[in-house]
Tab-separated table of C-alpha atoms and ligand atoms in Angstrom:
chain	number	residue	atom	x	y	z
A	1	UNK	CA	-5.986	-2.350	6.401
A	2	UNK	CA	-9.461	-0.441	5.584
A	3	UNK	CA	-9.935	3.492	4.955
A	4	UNK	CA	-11.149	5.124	7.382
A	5	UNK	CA	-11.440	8.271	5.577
A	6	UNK	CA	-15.369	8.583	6.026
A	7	UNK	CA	-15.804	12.233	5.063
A	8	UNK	CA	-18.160	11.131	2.251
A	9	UNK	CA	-15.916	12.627	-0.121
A	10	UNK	CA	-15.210	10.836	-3.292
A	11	UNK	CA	-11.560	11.218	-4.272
A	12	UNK	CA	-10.635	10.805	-7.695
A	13	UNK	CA	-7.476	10.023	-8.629
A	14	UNK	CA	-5.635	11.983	-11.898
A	15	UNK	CA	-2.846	10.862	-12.850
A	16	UNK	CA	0.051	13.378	-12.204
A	17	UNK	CA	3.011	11.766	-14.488
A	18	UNK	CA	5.948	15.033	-15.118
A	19	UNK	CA	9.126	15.444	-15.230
A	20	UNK	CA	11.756	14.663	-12.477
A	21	UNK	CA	10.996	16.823	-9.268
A	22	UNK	CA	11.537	16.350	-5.655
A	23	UNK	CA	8.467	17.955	-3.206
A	24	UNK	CA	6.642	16.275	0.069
A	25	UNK	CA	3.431	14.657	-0.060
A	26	UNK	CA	1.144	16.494	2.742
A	27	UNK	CA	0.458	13.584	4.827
A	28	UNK	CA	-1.717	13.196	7.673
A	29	UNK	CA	-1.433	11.524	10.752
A	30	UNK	CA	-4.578	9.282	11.775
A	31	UNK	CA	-5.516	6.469	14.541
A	32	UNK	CA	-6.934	2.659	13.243
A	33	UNK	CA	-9.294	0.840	14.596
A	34	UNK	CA	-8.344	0.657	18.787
A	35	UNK	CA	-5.419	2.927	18.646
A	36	UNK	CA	-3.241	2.257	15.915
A	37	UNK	CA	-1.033	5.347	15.000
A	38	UNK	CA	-0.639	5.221	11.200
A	39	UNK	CA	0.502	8.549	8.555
A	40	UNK	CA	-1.761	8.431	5.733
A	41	UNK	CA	0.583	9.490	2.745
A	42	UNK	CA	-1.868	8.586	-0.629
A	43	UNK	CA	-4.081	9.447	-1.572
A	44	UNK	CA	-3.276	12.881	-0.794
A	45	UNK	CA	-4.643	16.427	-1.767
A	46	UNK	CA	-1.869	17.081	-4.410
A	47	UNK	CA	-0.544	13.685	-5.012
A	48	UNK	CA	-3.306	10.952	-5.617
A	49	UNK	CA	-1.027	8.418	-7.749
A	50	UNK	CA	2.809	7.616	-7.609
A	51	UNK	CA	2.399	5.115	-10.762
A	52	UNK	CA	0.222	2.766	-9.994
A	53	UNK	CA	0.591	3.035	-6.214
A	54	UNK	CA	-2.608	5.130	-4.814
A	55	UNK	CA	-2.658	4.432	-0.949
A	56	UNK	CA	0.365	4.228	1.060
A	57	UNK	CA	-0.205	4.179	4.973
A	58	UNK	CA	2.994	4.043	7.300
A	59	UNK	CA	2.153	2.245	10.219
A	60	UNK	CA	3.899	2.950	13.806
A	61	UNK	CA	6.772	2.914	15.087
A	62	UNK	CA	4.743	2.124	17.974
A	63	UNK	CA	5.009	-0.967	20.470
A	64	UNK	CA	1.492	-2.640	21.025
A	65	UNK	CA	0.276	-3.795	24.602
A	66	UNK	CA	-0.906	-7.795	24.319
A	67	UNK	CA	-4.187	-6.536	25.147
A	68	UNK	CA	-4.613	-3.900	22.477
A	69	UNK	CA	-3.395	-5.188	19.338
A	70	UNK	CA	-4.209	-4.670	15.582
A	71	UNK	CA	-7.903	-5.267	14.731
A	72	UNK	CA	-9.330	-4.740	11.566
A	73	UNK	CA	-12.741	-6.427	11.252
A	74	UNK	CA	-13.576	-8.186	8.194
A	75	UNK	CA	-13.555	-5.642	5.011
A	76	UNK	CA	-14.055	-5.582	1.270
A	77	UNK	CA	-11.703	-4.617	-1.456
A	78	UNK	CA	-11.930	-4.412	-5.226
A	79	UNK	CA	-10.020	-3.321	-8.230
A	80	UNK	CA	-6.401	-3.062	-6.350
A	81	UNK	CA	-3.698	-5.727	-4.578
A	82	UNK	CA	-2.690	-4.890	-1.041
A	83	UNK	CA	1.062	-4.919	-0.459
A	84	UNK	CA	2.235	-5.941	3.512
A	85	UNK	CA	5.612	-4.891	4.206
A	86	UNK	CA	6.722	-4.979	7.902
A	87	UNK	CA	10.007	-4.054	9.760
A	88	UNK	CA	8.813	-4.929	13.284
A	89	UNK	CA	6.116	-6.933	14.560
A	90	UNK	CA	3.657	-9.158	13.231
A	91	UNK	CA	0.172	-8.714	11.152
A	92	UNK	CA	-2.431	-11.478	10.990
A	93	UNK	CA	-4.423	-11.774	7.837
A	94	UNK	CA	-7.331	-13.875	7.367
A	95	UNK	CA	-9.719	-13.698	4.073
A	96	UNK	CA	-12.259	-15.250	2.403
A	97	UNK	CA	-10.642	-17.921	-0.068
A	98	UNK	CA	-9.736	-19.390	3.388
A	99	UNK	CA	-6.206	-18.259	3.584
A	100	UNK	CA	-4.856	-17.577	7.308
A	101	UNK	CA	-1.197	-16.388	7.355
A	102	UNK	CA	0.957	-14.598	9.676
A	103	UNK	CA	3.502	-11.983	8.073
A	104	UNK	CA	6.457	-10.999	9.657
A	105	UNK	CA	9.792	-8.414	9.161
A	106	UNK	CA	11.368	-9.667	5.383
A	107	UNK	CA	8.187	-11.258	4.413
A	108	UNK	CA	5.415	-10.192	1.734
A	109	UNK	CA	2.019	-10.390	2.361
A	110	UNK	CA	0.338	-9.640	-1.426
A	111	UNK	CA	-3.611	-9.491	-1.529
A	112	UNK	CA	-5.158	-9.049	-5.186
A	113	UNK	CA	-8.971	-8.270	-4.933
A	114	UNK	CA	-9.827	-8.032	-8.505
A	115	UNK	CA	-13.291	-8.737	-8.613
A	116	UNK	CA	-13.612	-8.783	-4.896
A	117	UNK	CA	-12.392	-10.135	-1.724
A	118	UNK	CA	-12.673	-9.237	2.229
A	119	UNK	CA	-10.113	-9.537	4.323
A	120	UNK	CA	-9.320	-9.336	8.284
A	121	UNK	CA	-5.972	-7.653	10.298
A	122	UNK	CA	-4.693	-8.396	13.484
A	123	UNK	CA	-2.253	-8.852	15.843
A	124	UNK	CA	-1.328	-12.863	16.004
A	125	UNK	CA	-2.653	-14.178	19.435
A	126	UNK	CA	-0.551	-12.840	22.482
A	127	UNK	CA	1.783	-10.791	20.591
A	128	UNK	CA	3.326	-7.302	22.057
A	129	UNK	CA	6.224	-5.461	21.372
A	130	UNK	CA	6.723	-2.796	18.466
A	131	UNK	CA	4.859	-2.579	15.790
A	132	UNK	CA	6.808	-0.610	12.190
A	133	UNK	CA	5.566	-0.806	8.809
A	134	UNK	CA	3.993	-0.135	5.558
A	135	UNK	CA	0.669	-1.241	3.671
A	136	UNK	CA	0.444	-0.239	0.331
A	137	UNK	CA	-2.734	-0.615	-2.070
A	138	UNK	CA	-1.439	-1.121	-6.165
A	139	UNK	CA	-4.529	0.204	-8.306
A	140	UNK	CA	-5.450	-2.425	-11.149
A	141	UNK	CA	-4.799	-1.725	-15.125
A	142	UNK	CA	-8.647	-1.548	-16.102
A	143	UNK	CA	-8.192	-4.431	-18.428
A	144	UNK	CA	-7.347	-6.299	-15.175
A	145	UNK	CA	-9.408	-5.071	-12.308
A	146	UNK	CA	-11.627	-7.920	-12.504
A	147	UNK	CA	-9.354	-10.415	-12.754
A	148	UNK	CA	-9.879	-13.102	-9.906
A	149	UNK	CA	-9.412	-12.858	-6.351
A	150	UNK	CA	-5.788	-14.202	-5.050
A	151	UNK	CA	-3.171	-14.217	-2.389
A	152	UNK	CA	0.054	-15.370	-1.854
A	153	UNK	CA	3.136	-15.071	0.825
A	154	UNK	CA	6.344	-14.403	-0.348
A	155	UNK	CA	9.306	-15.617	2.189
A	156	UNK	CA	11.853	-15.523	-0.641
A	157	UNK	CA	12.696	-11.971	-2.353
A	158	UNK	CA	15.356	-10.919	-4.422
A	159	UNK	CA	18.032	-9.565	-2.136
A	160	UNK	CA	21.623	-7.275	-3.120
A	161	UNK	CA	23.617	-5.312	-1.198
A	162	UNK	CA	24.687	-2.249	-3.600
A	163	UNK	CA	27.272	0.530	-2.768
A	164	UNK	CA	26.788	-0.475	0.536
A	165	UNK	CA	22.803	-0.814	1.267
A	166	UNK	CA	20.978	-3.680	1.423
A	167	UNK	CA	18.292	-4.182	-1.181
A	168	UNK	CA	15.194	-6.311	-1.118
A	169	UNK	CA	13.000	-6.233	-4.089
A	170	UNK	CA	9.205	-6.487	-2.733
A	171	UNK	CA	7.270	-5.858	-5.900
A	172	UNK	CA	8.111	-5.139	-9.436
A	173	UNK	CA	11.146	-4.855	-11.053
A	174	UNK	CA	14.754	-2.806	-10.140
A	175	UNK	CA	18.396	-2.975	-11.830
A	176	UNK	CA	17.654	-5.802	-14.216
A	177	UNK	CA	16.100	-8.036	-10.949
A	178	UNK	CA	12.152	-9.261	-10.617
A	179	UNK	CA	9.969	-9.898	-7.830
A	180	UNK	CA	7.993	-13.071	-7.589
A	181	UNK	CA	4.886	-11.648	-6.867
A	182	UNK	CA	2.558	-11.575	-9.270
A	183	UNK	CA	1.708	-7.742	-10.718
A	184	UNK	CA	-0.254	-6.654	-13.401
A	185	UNK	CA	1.849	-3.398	-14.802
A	186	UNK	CA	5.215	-2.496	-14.487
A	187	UNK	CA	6.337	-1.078	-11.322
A	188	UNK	CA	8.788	-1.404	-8.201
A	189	UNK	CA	8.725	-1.517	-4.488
A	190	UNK	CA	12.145	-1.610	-2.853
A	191	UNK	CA	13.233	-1.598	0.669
A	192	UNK	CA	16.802	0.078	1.061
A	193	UNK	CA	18.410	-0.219	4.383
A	194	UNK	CA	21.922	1.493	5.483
A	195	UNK	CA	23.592	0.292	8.653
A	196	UNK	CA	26.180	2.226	7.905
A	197	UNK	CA	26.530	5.428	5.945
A	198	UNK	CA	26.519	5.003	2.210
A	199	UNK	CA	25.780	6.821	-1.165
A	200	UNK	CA	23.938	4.344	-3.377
A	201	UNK	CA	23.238	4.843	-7.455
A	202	UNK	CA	20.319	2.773	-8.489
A	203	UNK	CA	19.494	2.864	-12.570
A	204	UNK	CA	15.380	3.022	-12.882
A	205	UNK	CA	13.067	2.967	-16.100
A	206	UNK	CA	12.943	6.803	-17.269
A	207	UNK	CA	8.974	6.100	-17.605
A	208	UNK	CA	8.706	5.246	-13.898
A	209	UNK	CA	7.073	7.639	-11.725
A	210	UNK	CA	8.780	7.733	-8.526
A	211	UNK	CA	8.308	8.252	-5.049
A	212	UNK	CA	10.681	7.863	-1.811
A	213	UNK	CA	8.899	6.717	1.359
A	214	UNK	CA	11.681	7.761	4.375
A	215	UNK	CA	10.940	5.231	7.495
A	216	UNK	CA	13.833	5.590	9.405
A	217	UNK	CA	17.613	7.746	9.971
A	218	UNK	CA	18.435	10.444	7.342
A	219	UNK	CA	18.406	10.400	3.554
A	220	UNK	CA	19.840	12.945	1.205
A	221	UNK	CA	18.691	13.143	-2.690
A	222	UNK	CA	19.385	16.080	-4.960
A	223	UNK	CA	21.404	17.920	-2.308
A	224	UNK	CA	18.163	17.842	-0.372
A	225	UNK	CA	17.900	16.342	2.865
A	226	UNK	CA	14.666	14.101	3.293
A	227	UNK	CA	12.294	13.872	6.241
A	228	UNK	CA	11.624	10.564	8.249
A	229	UNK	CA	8.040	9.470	8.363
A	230	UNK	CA	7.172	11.787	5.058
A	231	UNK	CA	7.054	11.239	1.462
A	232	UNK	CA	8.365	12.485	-1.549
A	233	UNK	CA	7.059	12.707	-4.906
A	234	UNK	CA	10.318	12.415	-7.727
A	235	UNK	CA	8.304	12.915	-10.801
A	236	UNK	CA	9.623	10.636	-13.657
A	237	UNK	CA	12.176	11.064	-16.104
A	238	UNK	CA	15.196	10.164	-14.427
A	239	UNK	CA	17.123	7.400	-15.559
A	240	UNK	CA	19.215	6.651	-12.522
A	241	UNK	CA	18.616	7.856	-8.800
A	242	UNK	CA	21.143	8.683	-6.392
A	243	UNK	CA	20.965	8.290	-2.121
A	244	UNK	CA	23.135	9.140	0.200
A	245	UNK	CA	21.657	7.378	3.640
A	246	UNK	CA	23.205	7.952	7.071
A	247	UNK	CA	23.906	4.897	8.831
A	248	UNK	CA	20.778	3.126	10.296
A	249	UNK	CA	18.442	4.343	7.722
A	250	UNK	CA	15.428	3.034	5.745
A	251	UNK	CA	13.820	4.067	2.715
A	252	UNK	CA	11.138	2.575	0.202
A	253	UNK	CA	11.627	3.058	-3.175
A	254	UNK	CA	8.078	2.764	-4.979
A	255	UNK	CA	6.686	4.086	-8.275
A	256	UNK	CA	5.906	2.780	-11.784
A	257	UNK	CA	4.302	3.403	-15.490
A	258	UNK	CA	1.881	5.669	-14.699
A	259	UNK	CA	-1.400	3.902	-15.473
A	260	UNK	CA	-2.613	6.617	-18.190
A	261	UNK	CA	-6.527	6.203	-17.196
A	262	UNK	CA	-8.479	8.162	-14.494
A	263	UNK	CA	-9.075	6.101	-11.344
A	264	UNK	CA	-11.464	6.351	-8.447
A	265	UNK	CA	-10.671	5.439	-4.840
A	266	UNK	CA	-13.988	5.247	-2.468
A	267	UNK	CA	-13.567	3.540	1.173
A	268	UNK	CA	-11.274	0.202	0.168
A	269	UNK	CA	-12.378	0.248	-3.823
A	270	UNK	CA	-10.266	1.470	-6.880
A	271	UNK	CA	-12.495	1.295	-9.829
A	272	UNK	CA	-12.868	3.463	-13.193
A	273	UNK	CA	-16.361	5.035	-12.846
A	274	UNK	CA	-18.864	5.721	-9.975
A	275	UNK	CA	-21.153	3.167	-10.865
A	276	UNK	CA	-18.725	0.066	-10.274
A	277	UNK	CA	-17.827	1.395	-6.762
A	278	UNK	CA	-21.712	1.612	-6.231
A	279	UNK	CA	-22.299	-1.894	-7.034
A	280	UNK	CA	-19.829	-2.964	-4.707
A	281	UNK	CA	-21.206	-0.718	-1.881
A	282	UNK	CA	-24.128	-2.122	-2.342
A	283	UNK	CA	-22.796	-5.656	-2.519
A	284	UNK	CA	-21.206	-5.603	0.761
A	285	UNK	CA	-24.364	-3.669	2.481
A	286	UNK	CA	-25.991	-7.143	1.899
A	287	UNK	CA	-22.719	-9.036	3.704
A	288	UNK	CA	-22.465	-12.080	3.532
A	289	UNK	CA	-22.760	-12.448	-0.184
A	290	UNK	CA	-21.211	-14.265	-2.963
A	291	UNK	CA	-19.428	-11.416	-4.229
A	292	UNK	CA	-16.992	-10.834	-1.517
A	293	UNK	CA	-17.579	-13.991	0.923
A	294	UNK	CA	-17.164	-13.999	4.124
A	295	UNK	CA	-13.731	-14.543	6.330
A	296	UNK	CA	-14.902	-17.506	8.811
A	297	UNK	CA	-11.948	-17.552	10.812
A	298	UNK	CA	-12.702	-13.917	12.161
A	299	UNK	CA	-14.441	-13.991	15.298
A	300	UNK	CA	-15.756	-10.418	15.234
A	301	UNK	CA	-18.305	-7.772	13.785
A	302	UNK	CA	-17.556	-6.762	9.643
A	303	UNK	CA	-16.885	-3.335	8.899
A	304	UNK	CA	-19.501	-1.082	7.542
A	305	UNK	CA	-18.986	0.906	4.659
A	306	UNK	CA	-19.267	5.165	5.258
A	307	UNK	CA	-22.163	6.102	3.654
A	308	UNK	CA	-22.226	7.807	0.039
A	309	UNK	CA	-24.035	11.098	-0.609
A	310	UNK	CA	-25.708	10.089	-4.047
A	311	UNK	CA	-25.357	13.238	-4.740
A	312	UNK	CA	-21.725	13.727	-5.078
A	313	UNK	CA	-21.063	13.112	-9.075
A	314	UNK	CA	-17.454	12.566	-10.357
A	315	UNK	CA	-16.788	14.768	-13.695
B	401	LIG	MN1	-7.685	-4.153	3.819
């Protein structure tokens, strides 16, 4: 997906790493491209990172007419992967190393731009029906964000049922298990669905930051109960977490070693200093270019970039 946060604000991103806590991220609730109901939980005013993880939109539940699906022109990214994560519907992504590939519920779409890439979203040809899920953006460790362009589909995830819940492993690492998609600094992304009621223990890394990402039914964690559609900053420190889900619920685990150097988020770039989001504003202003390519297979207009106020300095 693209940012459509065009406020001309540049948001920097400090790293908030403490000690174990439990609060909700203010989130806000925002429309993509032709009508696409999404919550926009990071970057957020008080919570800009969750380890490495700094933009987290939650997309639906909705249900999506055959004439007004998902469309997200052709857009740039650098400096962070894109993690796909459905649990209805279908995405179609397109990009410009030439790979076309439909993702569907149980399925990982994983996008690293590194140097640069552009990508395209939509709704596969005549598709309608309800549309539920997550895209997350993973910032780069600076010593990798220019590493090359890539991505890959992942059909085949590490999969437990613990205490009750059913556990797929979409990124990272969890309870001695690994993900096959390639990351580039320790972290985790876990789906955990209940269809029926359970209390689950998980063990985590005590250096994780954490973060709980409630998309359906009713969770309970430190005697608290947890908001669907919001979420919630843990802080790090803890070696083990405890949930207790109600039956039908869904919750994404996410977080990981914080990344311990300031990073900047403008439009669909993560970089390390103003001047390397420049460049790659002014890269894709002169579209198509070698940089970022183009994606042939998308039939309509790029996206333009929201115009930045030279004047607004990061300290
Ligand atoms: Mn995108």
């Amino acid at each position: 997906m693209s940012n459509t946060n065009a406020s001309g604000e540049m948001v920097e991103c400090p790293n908030l790493a403490g000690k174990p806590t439990l609060k909700a991220v203010a989130s806000r609730k925002s429309i993509l491209g032709n009508g696409l109901p999404i919550i926009r939980h990071l970057p957020s005013r008080d919570q800009r990172l969750i380890g490495p993880w700094c933009f987290l939109d939650h997309i639906g539940p909705t249900s999506l007419a055959a004439d007004n699906g998902v469309d997200v022109g052709t857009h740039p990214h650098i400096g962070l992967q894109t993690v796909t994560w459905l649990f209805e519907g279908a995405l179609l992504h397109k990009d410009s190393l030439g790979y076309k590939q439909e993702i569907r519920p149980g399925q990982l779409n994983l996008m690293t731009a590194g140097h640069g890439i552009c990508h395209s979203e939509e709704s596969p040809d005549g598709f309608s029906g309800p549309m539920h899920g997550l895209q997350f953006w993973i910032a780069l460790p600076a010593e990798h964000e220019d590493t090359a362009p890539a991505f890959s589909h992942h059909t085949d995830l590490p999969q437990w049922n613990q205490d009750g819940a059913d556990i797929t492993l979409v990124v990272g690492e969890l309870d001695g298990r690994r993900s096959p998609a390639q990351v580039f600094s320790p972290l985790v992304g876990a789906d955990i669905v209940a269809k029926e009621a359970c209390t689950l223990t998980l063990p985590v890394p005590a250096g994780f930051e954490l973060g709980l990402c409630i998309n359906e039914g009713r969770t309970d964690v430190d005697g608290e109960t947890l908001q669907v559609g919001e979420l919630y900053y843990l802080g790090c420190g803890r070696d083990s977490l405890t949930l207790t889900l109600d039956a039908n619920s869904r919750v994404m685990l996410l977080g990981g070693e914080p990344l311990g150097q300031p990073v900047l988020l403008w439009w669909n770039f993560v970089g390390r200093d103003q001047e390397r989001l420049e460049d790659a504003m002014a890269d894709w202003e002169q579209f198509p270019n070698k940089r970022f390519g183009d994606v042939e297979a998308y039939q309509g207009k790029p996206l333009k970039a929201p115009s930045l106020d030279p004047s607004v300095r990061l300290k």
